[in-house]
Structure formats: structure tokens, C-alpha cells
mmCIF file of C-alpha atoms and ligand atoms in Angstrom:
data_model
loop_
_atom_site.group_PDB
_atom_site.id
_atom_site.type_symbol
_atom_site.label_atom_id
_atom_site.label_comp_id
_atom_site.label_asym_id
_atom_site.label_seq_id
_atom_site.Cartn_x
_atom_site.Cartn_y
_atom_site.Cartn_z
ATOM 1 C CA MET A 1 -15.292 12.031 3.714
ATOM 2 C CA SER A 2 -14.745 15.971 5.174
ATOM 3 C CA ALA A 3 -10.905 16.283 4.593
ATOM 4 C CA ASP A 4 -9.687 18.614 6.967
ATOM 5 C CA ARG A 5 -6.444 19.027 4.136
ATOM 6 C CA ALA A 6 -6.703 18.526 0.609
ATOM 7 C CA SER A 7 -3.955 19.459 -1.705
ATOM 8 C CA PRO A 8 -4.687 22.149 -4.379
ATOM 9 C CA SER A 9 -0.918 20.756 -6.407
ATOM 10 C CA TYR A 10 -1.609 17.429 -6.611
ATOM 11 C CA THR A 11 -3.890 17.174 -10.006
ATOM 12 C CA THR A 12 -3.717 13.477 -11.142
ATOM 13 C CA LEU A 13 -4.189 11.630 -7.403
ATOM 14 C CA ARG A 14 -7.020 13.124 -4.589
ATOM 15 C CA TYR A 15 -4.640 14.072 -1.260
ATOM 16 C CA GLU A 16 -7.047 14.188 1.486
ATOM 17 C CA VAL A 17 -5.659 13.782 5.454
ATOM 18 C CA ALA A 18 -9.079 14.217 7.954
ATOM 19 C CA ASP A 19 -8.951 12.817 10.981
ATOM 20 C CA ALA A 20 -5.247 11.392 11.676
ATOM 21 C CA ILE A 21 -6.577 9.482 8.053
ATOM 22 C CA ALA A 22 -4.502 10.436 4.487
ATOM 23 C CA THR A 23 -6.328 8.911 2.173
ATOM 24 C CA ILE A 24 -4.518 8.863 -2.276
ATOM 25 C CA THR A 25 -7.184 8.549 -4.722
ATOM 26 C CA LEU A 26 -5.512 6.978 -7.933
ATOM 27 C CA ASP A 27 -7.288 9.231 -10.496
ATOM 28 C CA ARG A 28 -7.313 9.085 -13.545
ATOM 29 C CA PRO A 29 -10.928 6.425 -13.743
ATOM 30 C CA GLU A 30 -10.873 7.225 -17.943
ATOM 31 C CA SER A 31 -7.641 5.241 -18.261
ATOM 32 C CA LEU A 32 -7.690 3.106 -14.952
ATOM 33 C CA ASN A 33 -5.994 5.148 -13.583
ATOM 34 C CA THR A 34 -2.391 4.206 -15.142
ATOM 35 C CA LEU A 35 0.147 5.042 -14.203
ATOM 36 C CA THR A 36 1.765 8.304 -16.861
ATOM 37 C CA VAL A 37 5.019 9.928 -15.486
ATOM 38 C CA PRO A 38 3.074 12.358 -13.226
ATOM 39 C CA LEU A 39 0.875 10.270 -11.516
ATOM 40 C CA LYS A 40 4.285 8.369 -10.588
ATOM 41 C CA VAL A 41 5.973 11.650 -9.113
ATOM 42 C CA GLU A 42 3.172 12.574 -7.641
ATOM 43 C CA LEU A 43 2.024 9.499 -5.765
ATOM 44 C CA LEU A 44 5.686 9.779 -4.663
ATOM 45 C CA ALA A 45 4.970 13.353 -2.910
ATOM 46 C CA ALA A 46 2.005 11.884 -1.273
ATOM 47 C CA PHE A 47 3.774 9.494 0.080
ATOM 48 C CA ARG A 48 6.685 11.367 1.144
ATOM 49 C CA ALA A 49 4.295 14.273 2.067
ATOM 50 C CA VAL A 50 2.694 11.476 4.869
ATOM 51 C CA ALA A 51 6.230 10.397 5.865
ATOM 52 C CA ARG A 52 6.820 13.928 6.246
ATOM 53 C CA ASP A 53 3.272 14.421 8.732
ATOM 54 C CA ARG A 54 3.684 13.320 12.292
ATOM 55 C CA SER A 55 -0.724 14.551 12.653
ATOM 56 C CA VAL A 56 -1.343 11.207 9.611
ATOM 57 C CA ARG A 57 -1.689 7.683 11.517
ATOM 58 C CA ALA A 58 -3.068 5.230 9.387
ATOM 59 C CA VAL A 59 -3.004 6.032 5.035
ATOM 60 C CA VAL A 60 -5.557 4.332 2.815
ATOM 61 C CA LEU A 61 -4.907 4.171 -1.015
ATOM 62 C CA THR A 62 -8.054 3.484 -4.227
ATOM 63 C CA GLY A 63 -8.515 4.286 -7.166
ATOM 64 C CA ALA A 64 -12.081 6.359 -8.621
ATOM 65 C CA GLY A 65 -13.792 5.247 -11.100
ATOM 66 C CA ARG A 66 -13.992 1.096 -11.450
ATOM 67 C CA ALA A 67 -10.298 0.357 -11.486
ATOM 68 C CA PHE A 68 -7.681 0.171 -8.238
ATOM 69 C CA CYS A 69 -4.855 1.047 -11.193
ATOM 70 C CA ALA A 70 -3.658 -1.456 -14.485
ATOM 71 C CA GLY A 71 -0.186 -0.571 -13.934
ATOM 72 C CA GLN A 72 2.343 1.350 -16.962
ATOM 73 C CA ASP A 73 0.352 3.522 -19.055
ATOM 74 C CA LEU A 74 1.163 1.677 -22.167
ATOM 75 C CA LYS A 75 0.353 4.008 -24.509
ATOM 76 C CA GLU A 76 2.523 6.953 -22.946
ATOM 77 C CA ARG A 77 5.780 3.859 -22.960
ATOM 78 C CA LEU A 78 4.911 4.629 -27.036
ATOM 79 C CA GLU A 79 6.546 8.155 -25.947
ATOM 80 C CA PRO A 80 8.817 8.829 -28.172
ATOM 81 C CA ASP A 81 10.549 10.300 -24.784
ATOM 82 C CA ALA A 82 9.424 7.641 -22.923
ATOM 83 C CA ALA A 83 12.306 6.919 -20.552
ATOM 84 C CA PRO A 84 13.837 3.392 -20.960
ATOM 85 C CA LEU A 85 12.490 0.854 -18.871
ATOM 86 C CA ALA A 86 14.477 0.276 -16.175
ATOM 87 C CA VAL A 87 14.881 3.954 -15.947
ATOM 88 C CA GLU A 88 11.438 4.320 -15.642
ATOM 89 C CA LEU A 89 11.831 1.622 -12.827
ATOM 90 C CA ARG A 90 15.143 2.730 -11.106
ATOM 91 C CA GLU A 91 14.560 6.007 -11.260
ATOM 92 C CA ARG A 92 9.905 6.510 -10.954
ATOM 93 C CA TYR A 93 7.896 3.366 -9.714
ATOM 94 C CA ASN A 94 11.090 1.959 -6.984
ATOM 95 C CA PRO A 95 11.052 5.112 -5.105
ATOM 96 C CA ILE A 96 7.620 4.911 -4.632
ATOM 97 C CA ILE A 97 7.326 1.438 -3.341
ATOM 98 C CA ALA A 98 10.331 1.905 -1.481
ATOM 99 C CA ALA A 99 8.616 5.239 -0.343
ATOM 100 C CA MET A 100 6.031 2.835 1.044
ATOM 101 C CA ARG A 101 7.541 -0.448 2.876
ATOM 102 C CA ALA A 102 9.891 2.793 4.271
ATOM 103 C CA LEU A 103 6.160 4.475 5.829
ATOM 104 C CA ASP A 104 6.227 4.230 9.236
ATOM 105 C CA GLN A 105 2.347 4.821 8.977
ATOM 106 C CA PRO A 106 0.287 2.209 7.679
ATOM 107 C CA ILE A 107 -1.246 1.372 4.111
ATOM 108 C CA VAL A 108 -4.731 0.445 3.756
ATOM 109 C CA GLY A 109 -5.230 -0.809 0.370
ATOM 110 C CA ALA A 110 -8.233 -0.671 -0.621
ATOM 111 C CA ILE A 111 -8.493 -2.121 -4.048
ATOM 112 C CA ASN A 112 -12.227 -1.656 -5.774
ATOM 113 C CA GLY A 113 -11.695 -2.950 -8.908
ATOM 114 C CA VAL A 114 -8.877 -4.140 -11.795
ATOM 115 C CA ALA A 115 -5.000 -3.968 -9.913
ATOM 116 C CA ALA A 116 -2.521 -4.947 -12.749
ATOM 117 C CA GLY A 117 0.905 -4.957 -13.837
ATOM 118 C CA ALA A 118 2.730 -1.833 -11.378
ATOM 119 C CA GLY A 119 -0.923 -1.510 -10.738
ATOM 120 C CA ALA A 120 -1.650 -4.774 -8.795
ATOM 121 C CA ALA A 121 3.027 -4.409 -7.554
ATOM 122 C CA LEU A 122 1.745 -1.138 -5.784
ATOM 123 C CA ALA A 123 -2.287 -3.154 -3.970
ATOM 124 C CA PHE A 124 1.126 -5.740 -2.809
ATOM 125 C CA ALA A 125 2.692 -3.061 -0.786
ATOM 126 C CA CYS A 126 0.486 -1.872 1.051
ATOM 127 C CA ASP A 127 0.017 -3.411 5.079
ATOM 128 C CA ILE A 128 -3.621 -3.793 4.515
ATOM 129 C CA ARG A 129 -5.639 -5.181 1.516
ATOM 130 C CA LEU A 130 -9.482 -5.095 1.787
ATOM 131 C CA ALA A 131 -10.933 -6.096 -1.619
ATOM 132 C CA ALA A 132 -14.925 -4.917 -3.642
ATOM 133 C CA GLU A 133 -16.018 -8.492 -4.197
ATOM 134 C CA GLY A 134 -15.443 -7.106 -8.033
ATOM 135 C CA ALA A 135 -11.561 -6.567 -7.788
ATOM 136 C CA THR A 136 -9.287 -8.862 -9.276
ATOM 137 C CA PHE A 137 -4.692 -9.138 -9.805
ATOM 138 C CA VAL A 138 -3.579 -9.326 -12.696
ATOM 139 C CA LEU A 139 0.118 -9.824 -12.882
ATOM 140 C CA ALA A 140 -0.595 -8.541 -17.047
ATOM 141 C CA PHE A 141 3.488 -8.422 -17.896
ATOM 142 C CA GLY A 142 3.808 -11.600 -19.470
ATOM 143 C CA ARG A 143 1.764 -10.727 -21.149
ATOM 144 C CA ILE A 144 3.575 -7.614 -22.920
ATOM 145 C CA GLY A 145 6.556 -9.310 -23.027
ATOM 146 C CA LEU A 146 7.632 -7.498 -20.182
ATOM 147 C CA VAL A 147 9.283 -9.513 -16.268
ATOM 148 C CA PRO A 148 6.124 -9.576 -12.941
ATOM 149 C CA ASP A 149 8.679 -5.388 -11.666
ATOM 150 C CA SER A 150 7.574 -2.840 -8.402
ATOM 151 C CA GLY A 151 8.568 -5.247 -6.053
ATOM 152 C CA SER A 152 6.489 -7.948 -6.976
ATOM 153 C CA THR A 153 8.652 -10.939 -7.459
ATOM 154 C CA TRP A 154 9.422 -9.832 -3.841
ATOM 155 C CA LEU A 155 6.730 -9.010 -3.264
ATOM 156 C CA LEU A 156 3.729 -11.813 -4.409
ATOM 157 C CA PRO A 157 5.713 -15.112 -2.811
ATOM 158 C CA ARG A 158 5.583 -13.942 0.367
ATOM 159 C CA LEU A 159 1.605 -12.850 0.243
ATOM 160 C CA VAL A 160 0.288 -16.275 -1.080
ATOM 161 C CA GLY A 161 3.522 -18.561 -0.911
ATOM 162 C CA PRO A 162 5.771 -19.820 -3.625
ATOM 163 C CA ALA A 163 3.356 -22.435 -5.683
ATOM 164 C CA LYS A 164 0.812 -19.553 -6.365
ATOM 165 C CA ALA A 165 2.784 -16.751 -6.757
ATOM 166 C CA ALA A 166 5.056 -18.509 -9.399
ATOM 167 C CA GLU A 167 1.463 -19.061 -11.095
ATOM 168 C CA LEU A 168 0.240 -15.486 -11.252
ATOM 169 C CA ALA A 169 3.902 -14.488 -12.495
ATOM 170 C CA LEU A 170 4.107 -17.308 -15.010
ATOM 171 C CA VAL A 171 0.590 -17.769 -16.298
ATOM 172 C CA GLY A 172 -1.021 -14.559 -15.674
ATOM 173 C CA GLU A 173 -4.149 -15.449 -14.640
ATOM 174 C CA THR A 174 -6.558 -12.576 -13.300
ATOM 175 C CA MET A 175 -7.243 -14.199 -9.717
ATOM 176 C CA SER A 176 -10.749 -13.049 -8.422
ATOM 177 C CA ALA A 177 -10.784 -11.031 -4.986
ATOM 178 C CA ALA A 178 -12.568 -14.743 -3.619
ATOM 179 C CA ASP A 179 -9.364 -16.332 -4.781
ATOM 180 C CA ALA A 180 -7.372 -13.325 -3.337
ATOM 181 C CA GLU A 181 -8.835 -13.986 0.269
ATOM 182 C CA ARG A 182 -8.709 -17.847 0.287
ATOM 183 C CA PHE A 183 -5.467 -17.208 -0.919
ATOM 184 C CA GLY A 184 -3.915 -14.940 1.674
ATOM 185 C CA LEU A 185 -3.082 -12.098 -0.612
ATOM 186 C CA VAL A 186 -6.198 -9.493 1.122
ATOM 187 C CA ALA A 187 -7.477 -9.535 4.773
ATOM 188 C CA ARG A 188 -10.362 -9.491 3.401
ATOM 189 C CA VAL A 189 -13.821 -8.767 1.198
ATOM 190 C CA VAL A 190 -16.258 -6.645 0.803
ATOM 191 C CA PRO A 191 -19.300 -5.681 -1.004
ATOM 192 C CA ALA A 192 -18.441 -2.766 -3.401
ATOM 193 C CA GLY A 193 -20.453 -0.557 -1.595
ATOM 194 C CA SER A 194 -18.795 -1.301 1.821
ATOM 195 C CA LEU A 195 -15.577 -0.756 1.005
ATOM 196 C CA ASP A 196 -14.561 2.436 2.055
ATOM 197 C CA GLU A 197 -16.382 2.685 5.105
ATOM 198 C CA GLU A 198 -14.518 -0.921 5.838
ATOM 199 C CA ALA A 199 -11.157 0.567 4.756
ATOM 200 C CA ARG A 200 -11.380 3.844 6.864
ATOM 201 C CA ALA A 201 -12.883 1.715 9.498
ATOM 202 C CA THR A 202 -9.786 0.134 9.738
ATOM 203 C CA ALA A 203 -7.334 3.160 9.214
ATOM 204 C CA VAL A 204 -9.319 4.617 12.119
ATOM 205 C CA ARG A 205 -7.989 1.806 14.703
ATOM 206 C CA LEU A 206 -5.065 1.987 13.198
ATOM 207 C CA ALA A 207 -5.064 5.620 13.167
ATOM 208 C CA GLY A 208 -6.278 4.834 17.443
ATOM 209 C CA LEU A 209 -2.684 2.714 18.386
ATOM 210 C CA ALA A 210 -0.032 3.915 19.411
ATOM 211 C CA PRO A 211 2.429 4.960 15.749
ATOM 212 C CA VAL A 212 5.685 3.735 17.473
ATOM 213 C CA ALA A 213 4.719 0.403 18.461
ATOM 214 C CA LEU A 214 3.366 0.189 14.515
ATOM 215 C CA ALA A 215 6.212 1.013 13.401
ATOM 216 C CA LEU A 216 7.731 -0.964 14.543
ATOM 217 C CA THR A 217 5.821 -4.232 14.189
ATOM 218 C CA LYS A 218 5.671 -2.703 10.394
ATOM 219 C CA ARG A 219 9.891 -2.955 10.907
ATOM 220 C CA ALA A 220 9.197 -6.575 12.375
ATOM 221 C CA LEU A 221 7.087 -8.071 10.330
ATOM 222 C CA GLU A 222 9.754 -7.438 7.284
ATOM 223 C CA ARG A 223 12.439 -8.717 8.767
ATOM 224 C CA SER A 224 11.127 -11.623 9.648
ATOM 225 C CA TRP A 225 11.167 -12.959 6.012
ATOM 226 C CA SER A 226 15.374 -12.883 5.543
ATOM 227 C CA ILE A 227 15.937 -13.946 9.259
ATOM 228 C CA ASP A 228 16.229 -17.051 10.877
ATOM 229 C CA LEU A 229 14.601 -16.939 15.145
ATOM 230 C CA ASP A 230 17.249 -16.695 16.933
ATOM 231 C CA THR A 231 17.595 -13.416 14.622
ATOM 232 C CA ALA A 232 13.127 -12.267 15.351
ATOM 233 C CA LEU A 233 14.098 -13.607 19.294
ATOM 234 C CA GLU A 234 16.861 -11.143 19.883
ATOM 235 C CA ASP A 235 15.447 -8.688 17.081
ATOM 236 C CA GLU A 236 11.851 -8.277 18.700
ATOM 237 C CA ALA A 237 13.299 -7.673 22.432
ATOM 238 C CA PHE A 238 15.445 -4.670 20.528
ATOM 239 C CA ARG A 239 11.577 -3.433 19.448
ATOM 240 C CA GLN A 240 10.073 -4.120 23.191
ATOM 241 C CA GLY A 241 13.406 -2.521 24.573
ATOM 242 C CA ILE A 242 12.280 0.547 22.388
ATOM 243 C CA ALA A 243 8.426 0.864 22.683
ATOM 244 C CA GLY A 244 8.861 -0.502 26.013
ATOM 245 C CA ALA A 245 10.183 2.975 26.449
ATOM 246 C CA THR A 246 7.461 5.058 24.942
ATOM 247 C CA ALA A 247 5.200 7.455 27.208
ATOM 248 C CA ASP A 248 2.259 5.671 24.673
ATOM 249 C CA HIS A 249 3.530 2.236 26.104
ATOM 250 C CA ALA A 250 2.736 3.988 30.031
ATOM 251 C CA GLU A 251 -0.417 5.554 28.197
ATOM 252 C CA GLY A 252 -1.268 1.723 27.626
ATOM 253 C CA ILE A 253 -0.714 0.399 30.614
ATOM 254 C CA ALA A 254 -3.538 4.148 32.455
ATOM 255 C CA ALA A 255 -5.957 3.369 29.861
ATOM 256 C CA PHE A 256 -5.868 -0.450 30.477
ATOM 257 C CA LEU A 257 -6.213 -0.106 34.682
ATOM 258 C CA GLU A 258 -8.428 2.437 34.512
ATOM 259 C CA LYS A 259 -11.183 0.698 32.214
ATOM 260 C CA ARG A 260 -11.433 3.521 29.402
ATOM 261 C CA PRO A 261 -9.673 4.530 25.911
ATOM 262 C CA PRO A 262 -6.258 4.903 25.695
ATOM 263 C CA ARG A 263 -4.787 7.855 24.001
ATOM 264 C CA PHE A 264 -2.367 7.608 22.804
ATOM 265 C CA THR A 265 -0.091 10.265 21.461
ATOM 266 C CA GLY A 266 3.646 9.421 19.620
ATOM 267 C CA GLU A 267 5.878 10.240 22.185
HETATM 268 O O1 T3D B 1 8.025 1.801 -17.605
HETATM 269 C C1 T3D B 1 6.896 0.712 -18.211
HETATM 270 O O2 T3D B 1 6.752 0.193 -18.664
HETATM 271 C C2 T3D B 1 7.686 0.136 -17.423
HETATM 272 C C3 T3D B 1 6.544 -0.587 -16.142
HETATM 273 C C4 T3D B 1 6.173 -1.393 -16.979
HETATM 274 C C5 T3D B 1 5.040 -1.534 -14.856
HETATM 275 C C6 T3D B 1 4.033 -2.594 -15.769
HETATM 276 O O3 T3D B 1 2.886 -2.590 -15.225
HETATM 277 S S1 T3D B 1 3.462 -2.826 -16.793
HETATM 278 C C7 T3D B 1 2.531 -3.945 -17.199
HETATM 279 C C8 T3D B 1 0.767 -2.920 -18.004
HETATM 280 N N1 T3D B 1 -0.450 -3.116 -17.444
HETATM 281 C C9 T3D B 1 -1.129 -3.897 -18.416
HETATM 282 O O4 T3D B 1 0.007 -4.334 -19.588
HETATM 283 C C10 T3D B 1 -2.764 -4.251 -18.367
HETATM 284 C C11 T3D B 1 -2.908 -3.463 -19.581
HETATM 285 N N2 T3D B 1 -5.103 -3.588 -19.334
HETATM 286 C C12 T3D B 1 -5.720 -4.617 -19.424
HETATM 287 O O5 T3D B 1 -5.092 -5.901 -19.503
HETATM 288 C C13 T3D B 1 -7.289 -4.606 -19.252
HETATM 289 O O6 T3D B 1 -7.534 -3.073 -19.689
HETATM 290 C C14 T3D B 1 -7.174 -4.870 -17.948
HETATM 291 C C15 T3D B 1 -7.139 -5.808 -17.084
HETATM 292 C C16 T3D B 1 -6.611 -4.191 -16.551
HETATM 293 C C17 T3D B 1 -8.876 -4.228 -18.113
HETATM 294 O O7 T3D B 1 -9.506 -4.986 -18.440
HETATM 295 P P1 T3D B 1 -10.800 -4.701 -18.878
HETATM 296 O O8 T3D B 1 -11.142 -5.379 -20.228
HETATM 297 O O9 T3D B 1 -12.123 -4.472 -17.758
HETATM 298 O O10 T3D B 1 -11.021 -3.324 -19.695
HETATM 299 P P2 T3D B 1 -9.905 -2.097 -20.839
HETATM 300 O O11 T3D B 1 -11.431 -2.209 -22.378
HETATM 301 O O12 T3D B 1 -9.178 -3.620 -21.331
HETATM 302 O O13 T3D B 1 -9.615 -0.888 -20.892
HETATM 303 C C18 T3D B 1 -10.435 -0.058 -20.862
HETATM 304 C C19 T3D B 1 -9.551 1.238 -21.099
HETATM 305 O O14 T3D B 1 -8.719 1.147 -20.652
HETATM 306 C C20 T3D B 1 -9.554 1.466 -23.014
HETATM 307 O O15 T3D B 1 -9.462 1.687 -23.675
HETATM 308 P P3 T3D B 1 -10.392 2.532 -24.639
HETATM 309 O O16 T3D B 1 -9.641 0.811 -25.303
HETATM 310 O O17 T3D B 1 -11.357 2.181 -23.681
HETATM 311 O O18 T3D B 1 -9.650 2.914 -25.304
HETATM 312 C C21 T3D B 1 -7.688 0.020 -22.354
HETATM 313 O O19 T3D B 1 -7.356 0.432 -23.456
HETATM 314 C C22 T3D B 1 -7.557 0.949 -21.373
HETATM 315 N N3 T3D B 1 -6.371 0.952 -21.011
HETATM 316 C C23 T3D B 1 -6.634 -0.805 -19.131
HETATM 317 N N4 T3D B 1 -4.947 -0.710 -19.380
HETATM 318 C C24 T3D B 1 -4.706 0.192 -20.121
HETATM 319 C C25 T3D B 1 -5.108 0.661 -20.744
HETATM 320 N N5 T3D B 1 -4.915 2.174 -21.693
HETATM 321 C C26 T3D B 1 -2.889 2.495 -21.452
HETATM 322 N N6 T3D B 1 -2.700 1.524 -20.811
HETATM 323 C C27 T3D B 1 -2.507 0.634 -19.859
HETATM 324 N N7 T3D B 1 -2.010 -0.471 -18.816
#
């Protein structure tokens, strides 16, 4: 990919912007992209950079090497100055998940390999997930005497339903990419060699849509889990009022009638 902009200030991930798409690549392949404090700090900074950059219309999140992310770096956890677990969650993990879910731009997770522990949670927090054929998901927390965290107890039941979520969270079984597709955890499984291309194609399609409508749709889908139908109907009417007042809506109608592709500006 030829990057329009790549920030040299990141050391544990790559942040590249090209053609209105930000690609964030967790880049510690020698340890399966495990989450260290520097990586967590940089990942939050990267999502905040996306939030500030209105020229970015879609994000791809992926991992370098054979893994997507093996979760918390357990060697770092044994260091004497490691923060207590609850502090680490409140100060580092939770803000990343919150930033991902609050982002206006959609995030495409390109799950290239194993996604374990908080690495699985990062995948769950993406808006759309594509998985390489060999990718796996494992809530490895129970194996080390921990509770699933980083939003996984909230996100997973909403993605795969309560029965499968309970099995994954309690038993800690590894879920294959094929099963992830079967249970609706990923939108599609693709050959490993095509994952980057497929993820980028999805991001390109998203980047060509109207940004305000996309952001409102993200919020509506998220909110739908905690409201009843009557409230959802009113919520849709409210959001449609906002989307309908945008220049992009007028452009969408004009483009349709003129039989040409729309040029959305985010206005
Ligand atoms: O701050 C806090 O602690 C609170 C937050 C917690 C959030 C969490 O994420 S807790 C869960 C942490 N993650 C895990 O428990 C996963 C541990 N890893 C595994 O279960 C397996 O490694 C995988 C299923 C991810 C992959 O298995 P496999 O067979 O493909 O690879 P491997 O041989 O096990 O691992 C390759 C290397 O990566 C190996 O190092 P070595 O022996 O070659 O020097 C392994 O130790 C290392 N590695 C893998 N995961 C981690 C790790 N090193 C440190 N931390 C890891 N999480």
C-alpha cells in the first residue's frame, strides 16, 4: 500500500493513511502482537488520531505476522512495576475499547490469525470482521484464572448469542474462523492471501459512503441493544432527521436521479 501519510512516531504499531483509509497494524509479530503498555498507549493514540482526522472515512485494524493479537503480554505482567489489573483495565484497556466504539468512522477488523484474550476483545470491538481461513478466537482468560475483559462480556453475547458466548467465555474453547462465520462473529472468511485486499475493498466501499449517515448508523445499531422497539423507532426518526438535513443526502438523491456515482463530502 502506498501511504499518503505514515506517522514515524509509533514504534509498536504502524499507522498509515491512504485514500481516506487509516490502516492500523499491531506490529510486534515476534510476540504475536501481545499488548504491552507502549502498544496500548499507541493504539489509543491511533484511534484518537482517526477521530480527529475527518479526511479518514474508514479504518482497517490488523496484525503483523501470523497473529492478530495474543492479548495482554503476560511477561510484562510479571514485571515488578506492572500496574494492578483493575488499574490497567480502567486506565489502558477500557479507553481503547471505548474509543473504538465511539469512533464515527467504521472499523474493519482484518483478523489475520489468532485473536486471544484482550486481542479477541479488540476484534469484537470492530464494526465488521473479516477473518483469514486460519484465524482463531479464544477467550484465554479462564486458562490463567482471569475474567474476560476489555468489553468481551458485553460484546460477545451480542455478537454470537448468550449460549455460545457462555461456552466461549466459560470453557475457553478455541473458535475456528469457519465457526466464527457460522455463529455470526465474522462477516466473512477469506483465504489468508486475500485478507488484506478484501478488508481494503470493504474499507473502500465504506469510505465512499456518507460519513454522517454511517456514524449515525453505528450509534443506532449500538443503542438498539438496550432499548425497546418503540424507542428504536423514535431513535431512527431522530437520526433520519439529522441525516436528511445533510448535503450528502441531497447529493445522494441527485446522483441517483442523474445516474452517476455520488460524491459525498461529509457535509
Ligand atoms: O493487564 C492485564 O493483565 C489485564 C488484562 C488482561 C487481558 C488479557 O488479554 S489476559 C489473556 C492474555 N493472553 C493469553 O493468555 C494468551 C496466551 N497465549 C496463548 O494461549 C497462545 O500463545 C496462543 C493461543 C495465543 C497462540 O498459540 P500458538 O501455539 O500459536 O503459539 P505459542 O507457541 O503459544 O506462542 C508463540 C510465542 O508467543 C511463545 O513464545 P516463545 O516460547 O516462542 O518464546 C509464547 O510464549 C508467546 N506468547 C503468546 N502469547 C503470549 C506470549 N507471550 C506473552 N504473553 C502472551 N499473551
